[in-house]
Coordinates of C-alpha atoms and ligand atoms in Angstrom, one line a residue:
M1 CA 10.1 15.9 -9.2
R2 CA 13.6 15.2 -10.5
R3 CA 14.0 11.8 -8.9
L4 CA 11.3 9.4 -7.6
L5 CA 12.3 6.5 -5.4
I6 CA 10.3 3.3 -5.7
T7 CA 11.0 0.7 -3.0
G8 CA 10.0 -2.9 -3.5
A9 CA 10.6 -2.4 -7.2
A10 CA 11.0 -6.1 -7.9
G11 CA 7.7 -7.0 -6.3
G12 CA 4.3 -7.3 -8.0
L13 CA 3.3 -3.6 -7.6
G14 CA 6.9 -2.4 -7.9
R15 CA 7.3 -4.0 -11.4
M16 CA 4.1 -2.4 -12.5
A17 CA 5.0 1.0 -11.0
R18 CA 8.4 0.9 -12.7
Q19 CA 6.6 0.8 -16.0
R20 CA 3.7 3.0 -15.2
L21 CA 5.2 5.9 -13.2
V22 CA 7.9 6.9 -15.7
H23 CA 6.2 10.1 -16.5
L24 CA 6.4 11.4 -12.9
A25 CA 10.1 12.1 -12.8
P26 CA 13.1 12.1 -15.3
T27 CA 14.9 9.6 -13.0
L28 CA 13.4 6.6 -11.2
R29 CA 15.5 5.2 -8.4
L30 CA 14.5 1.6 -7.9
S31 CA 15.4 -0.5 -4.9
D32 CA 14.8 -4.0 -3.5
I33 CA 16.7 -6.8 -1.9
I34 CA 16.2 -9.1 -4.8
P35 CA 17.4 -8.6 -8.4
M36 CA 15.7 -5.9 -10.5
G37 CA 17.4 -6.5 -13.8
M38 CA 19.3 -4.0 -15.8
P39 CA 18.5 -0.3 -15.5
A40 CA 17.0 1.6 -18.4
E41 CA 18.4 5.0 -19.3
N42 CA 16.0 6.8 -16.9
E43 CA 16.7 4.4 -14.0
E44 CA 19.0 4.0 -11.1
I45 CA 19.1 0.5 -9.5
V46 CA 20.1 0.3 -5.8
T47 CA 20.0 -3.0 -3.9
C48 CA 19.1 -2.2 -0.4
D49 CA 17.8 -4.0 2.7
L50 CA 15.3 -1.7 4.4
S51 CA 16.5 -2.9 7.8
D52 CA 20.0 -1.3 7.1
A53 CA 19.6 2.3 8.3
A54 CA 22.8 3.6 6.7
A55 CA 22.0 2.1 3.4
V56 CA 18.4 3.5 3.5
N57 CA 19.8 6.9 4.3
E58 CA 22.0 6.7 1.1
L59 CA 19.0 5.4 -0.8
V60 CA 16.8 8.3 0.0
K61 CA 19.5 11.0 -0.6
G62 CA 18.6 13.1 -3.6
C63 CA 15.0 11.9 -4.0
D64 CA 12.1 14.3 -4.2
G65 CA 9.4 11.7 -3.7
I66 CA 9.1 8.1 -2.5
V67 CA 6.6 5.4 -3.4
H68 CA 7.2 2.9 -0.6
L69 CA 6.1 -0.6 -1.7
G70 CA 9.0 -2.5 -0.2
G71 CA 8.6 -4.9 2.7
I72 CA 6.8 -8.0 3.7
S73 CA 3.4 -8.2 2.0
T74 CA 1.9 -11.4 3.5
E75 CA 1.6 -12.9 7.0
Q76 CA 5.0 -14.1 8.2
S77 CA 6.9 -14.7 11.4
F78 CA 7.3 -11.7 13.7
S79 CA 11.1 -11.5 13.2
V80 CA 10.7 -11.3 9.4
V81 CA 7.9 -8.7 9.7
L82 CA 9.9 -6.7 12.3
D83 CA 13.0 -6.2 10.1
A84 CA 11.2 -5.2 6.9
N85 CA 8.1 -3.4 8.0
I86 CA 8.9 -2.0 11.4
V87 CA 12.6 -1.4 11.6
G88 CA 12.6 -0.8 7.8
L89 CA 9.9 1.8 8.0
R90 CA 11.5 3.7 10.8
N91 CA 14.7 3.7 8.7
L92 CA 12.8 5.2 5.8
Y93 CA 11.3 8.0 7.8
E94 CA 14.6 8.8 9.5
A95 CA 16.2 8.9 6.1
A96 CA 13.4 11.2 4.8
R97 CA 14.0 13.4 7.9
H98 CA 17.7 13.8 7.1
N99 CA 17.2 14.3 3.4
G100 CA 14.6 17.1 2.9
M101 CA 11.5 15.2 3.8
P102 CA 10.4 14.0 0.3
R103 CA 6.7 13.3 0.1
I104 CA 5.9 9.6 0.7
F105 CA 3.2 7.3 -0.7
F106 CA 3.0 4.6 1.9
A107 CA 1.5 1.3 0.9
S108 CA -0.5 0.3 3.9
S109 CA -3.1 -2.4 3.8
N110 CA -6.8 -3.1 4.3
H111 CA -5.5 -5.8 6.8
V112 CA -5.3 -3.0 9.4
V113 CA -9.1 -3.5 9.7
G114 CA -9.4 -7.1 8.8
F115 CA -11.3 -8.3 11.8
Y116 CA -14.3 -6.0 11.1
R117 CA -17.2 -7.8 9.6
Q118 CA -18.0 -6.9 6.0
D119 CA -21.4 -5.6 7.0
E120 CA -19.9 -3.1 9.5
Q121 CA -19.3 0.5 8.4
V122 CA -15.6 1.2 8.8
D123 CA -14.1 4.6 8.2
I124 CA -10.6 6.1 8.7
D125 CA -11.5 7.0 12.3
S126 CA -12.5 3.5 13.2
A127 CA -10.2 1.8 15.6
V128 CA -7.7 -0.5 13.9
R129 CA -8.5 -4.3 14.1
P130 CA -5.5 -5.9 12.3
D131 CA -5.9 -9.5 11.3
G132 CA -2.3 -10.6 11.7
L133 CA 1.2 -9.5 12.5
Y134 CA 1.5 -8.2 8.9
G135 CA -1.6 -6.0 9.6
V136 CA -0.1 -5.0 13.0
S137 CA 3.1 -3.8 11.2
K138 CA 1.0 -1.7 8.8
C139 CA -0.7 -0.1 11.9
F140 CA 2.7 0.7 13.1
G141 CA 3.6 2.2 9.8
E142 CA 0.4 4.4 9.8
A143 CA 1.2 5.6 13.3
L144 CA 4.8 6.3 12.4
A145 CA 3.7 8.3 9.3
R146 CA 1.2 10.3 11.4
F147 CA 3.8 10.9 14.1
Y148 CA 6.4 12.3 11.6
H149 CA 3.7 14.5 10.2
D150 CA 2.5 15.9 13.5
K151 CA 6.1 16.3 14.8
L152 CA 7.9 17.5 11.7
G153 CA 5.4 18.1 8.9
Q154 CA 6.5 15.1 6.9
E155 CA 3.8 14.5 4.3
T156 CA 2.6 11.0 3.6
A157 CA -0.4 9.5 1.8
I158 CA -1.3 6.5 3.9
V159 CA -2.9 4.2 1.3
R160 CA -4.8 1.2 2.6
I161 CA -4.6 -0.8 -0.5
G162 CA -7.3 -3.4 -1.0
S163 CA -6.2 -5.9 -3.7
C164 CA -4.1 -4.4 -6.4
F165 CA -3.8 -6.9 -9.3
E166 CA -4.3 -6.9 -13.0
S167 CA -7.9 -8.1 -12.5
P168 CA -10.1 -9.3 -9.6
T169 CA -10.0 -13.1 -9.3
D170 CA -12.1 -14.1 -6.4
Y171 CA -15.3 -13.1 -4.4
R172 CA -13.5 -10.8 -1.9
M173 CA -11.7 -8.9 -4.7
L174 CA -15.1 -7.8 -6.0
A175 CA -15.1 -5.5 -3.0
T176 CA -11.4 -4.8 -2.5
W177 CA -10.0 -4.6 -6.0
L178 CA -7.8 -1.7 -7.0
S179 CA -6.9 -1.6 -10.7
Y180 CA -3.5 -0.7 -11.9
D181 CA -4.8 2.3 -13.7
D182 CA -6.5 3.6 -10.6
F183 CA -3.3 2.9 -8.6
V184 CA -1.4 5.0 -11.1
S185 CA -3.9 7.9 -11.0
L186 CA -3.8 7.9 -7.2
V187 CA 0.0 8.1 -7.2
E188 CA -0.3 11.0 -9.7
R189 CA -2.7 12.9 -7.4
V190 CA -0.6 12.3 -4.3
F191 CA 2.4 13.9 -5.9
A192 CA 0.4 16.6 -7.8
V193 CA -1.6 18.2 -5.0
P194 CA 0.1 21.4 -3.6
K195 CA -0.6 20.4 0.0
L196 CA -1.0 16.7 1.0
G197 CA -0.7 16.5 4.8
C198 CA -1.1 13.0 6.0
P199 CA -4.4 11.6 4.8
T200 CA -5.5 8.0 5.0
I201 CA -6.9 6.8 1.7
W202 CA -8.7 3.6 0.8
G203 CA -6.9 2.1 -2.2
V204 CA -9.9 0.7 -3.9
S205 CA -11.5 1.1 -7.3
A206 CA -15.1 2.1 -7.9
N207 CA -16.5 -1.3 -7.1
S208 CA -20.2 -1.3 -6.1
R209 CA -19.4 -4.0 -3.5
A210 CA -16.7 -1.9 -1.8
W211 CA -16.9 -1.4 1.9
W212 CA -15.1 1.9 2.2
S213 CA -15.6 5.5 1.2
N214 CA -13.0 8.1 0.2
E215 CA -15.4 11.1 0.6
H216 CA -13.1 12.5 3.2
V217 CA -10.3 12.9 0.7
S218 CA -12.4 14.2 -2.2
H219 CA -10.2 17.3 -2.2
L220 CA -7.4 15.2 -3.6
G221 CA -9.3 15.0 -6.9
W222 CA -8.8 11.2 -7.3
H223 CA -11.5 9.6 -9.2
P224 CA -11.1 5.8 -9.7
K225 CA -12.4 4.8 -13.1
D226 CA -12.4 1.0 -12.9
S227 CA -14.8 -1.4 -11.2
A228 CA -14.7 -5.1 -10.3
D229 CA -18.4 -5.4 -11.1
P230 CA -18.0 -6.7 -14.7
Y231 CA -15.9 -9.6 -13.4
E232 CA -18.6 -10.9 -11.1
T233 CA -20.2 -13.3 -13.6
A234 CA -16.8 -14.9 -14.5
I235 CA -15.9 -15.3 -10.8
R236 CA -19.3 -16.9 -10.1
N237 CA -18.9 -19.2 -13.1
A238 CA -15.4 -20.2 -12.1
G239 CA -16.9 -21.8 -9.0
N240 CA -15.0 -19.3 -6.8
W241 CA -18.2 -18.4 -4.8
P242 CA -17.7 -19.0 -1.1
A243 CA -20.4 -20.2 1.4
P244 CA -22.2 -17.4 3.3
D245 CA -20.4 -18.3 6.6
H246 CA -16.9 -18.4 5.0
P247 CA -14.5 -15.7 6.3
L248 CA -14.2 -14.5 2.7
V249 CA -17.9 -13.4 3.0
T250 CA -18.0 -12.5 6.7
L251 CA -14.8 -10.7 7.6
Q252 CA -13.1 -7.8 5.8
G253 CA -9.7 -9.5 6.1
G254 CA -11.0 -12.7 4.5
N255 CA -8.7 -15.7 4.7
N256 CA -5.9 -13.7 6.5
T257 CA -8.1 -13.8 9.6
Q258 CA -7.6 -17.6 9.6
D259 CA -3.8 -17.7 9.3
S260 CA -2.0 -19.5 12.1
L261 CA 0.1 -17.4 14.5
S262 CA 3.8 -18.2 14.3
D263 CA 5.9 -18.7 17.5
D264 CA 9.0 -16.8 16.5
Ligands
NAI1 P1 5.5 -7.9 -3.0 O1 5.8 -8.9 -1.9 O2 5.3 -8.5 -4.4 O3 6.7 -6.9 -3.1 C1 7.4 -6.4 -2.0 C2 8.9 -6.3 -2.3 O4 9.5 -5.8 -1.2 C3 9.5 -7.6 -2.8 O5 10.1 -7.5 -4.1 C4 10.6 -7.8 -1.7 O6 11.8 -8.4 -2.2 C5 10.8 -6.4 -1.1 N1 11.3 -6.5 0.2 C6 10.9 -7.4 1.2 N2 11.6 -7.2 2.3 C7 12.5 -6.2 2.0 C8 13.6 -5.6 2.8 N3 13.9 -6.0 4.0 N4 14.3 -4.7 2.2 C9 14.0 -4.3 0.9 N5 13.0 -4.8 0.2 C10 12.3 -5.8 0.7 O7 4.3 -7.0 -2.6 P2 3.3 -6.2 -3.5 O8 2.1 -7.0 -3.8 O9 4.1 -5.6 -4.7 O10 2.9 -5.0 -2.5 C11 3.6 -3.8 -2.4 C12 3.3 -3.1 -1.1 O11 1.9 -2.9 -1.1 C13 3.6 -4.0 0.1 O12 4.0 -3.1 1.2 C14 2.2 -4.6 0.5 O13 2.1 -4.8 1.9 C15 1.3 -3.4 0.0 N6 0.0 -4.0 -0.3 C16 -0.2 -4.7 -1.5 C17 -1.4 -5.2 -1.8 C18 -1.7 -5.8 -3.1 O14 -2.8 -6.1 -3.4 N7 -0.7 -6.0 -3.9 C19 -2.6 -5.1 -0.9 C20 -2.3 -4.3 0.3 C21 -1.1 -3.8 0.6

């Protein structure tokens, strides 16, 4: 790749990706709606609202790959989610269609299946059971990605990220944690494989408490190296251990399943 676009570059994952994906392309194009600081020599900074179709078209022009991290990452009102995650995603795929169909890494979420119980076996063919409007928007994103693939051949890795943070900090993350190193190695594989198609991948490290399996995408050659297991004692000792009937223990979406539903 000559130029890799990272959307959401000012966000938690975007700031990490900006540092850790430098080796994937000589030029990183970074975009967000909030300030991203000064560009380094290898960087182009573009302030862009994903809901602005013309601006997104310009943003994607000249890019050979996209790591799409931009958008609303928590439960919010429908109008907010609509602009960033639904209109914004459609704008991104239209821009890709008009600009050579660069391969896309789409940051979906485990919250597309949040209302499954933790003791239920969920795979990528299980019906979606989103746990909020945020999760619903990610279901839309997954469907849109698949549609552009079936219709046009646009390649996307749909990555249902669990919890991607420096380290796991609570009970649920012992199952859902994705380490930064494993995130980086997944992005590397997504852009390295000669043929990607449109797989759905669980973005999760090798945690023994994990609920999901990536056997169906073993051909991608992604082997997560990290595990949340060594953090279990510290999390127990910190008093972060929920009661057995708490949603953090019963439902895959954890506390998101308890969010109140906004009226607007
Ligand atoms: P974040 O909220 O820290 O970053 C998202 C970025 O998108 C922000 O900098 C924000 O300014 C930008 N953004 C929001 N609306 C925008 C718009 N209309 N136009 C342009 N930019 C906009 O989220 P984080 O944690 O970095 O996550 C990145 C992606 O990964 C998100 O799509 C999130 O849903 C997904 N994800 C992350 C997980 C995690 O554990 N960090 C778990 C599951 C999914």
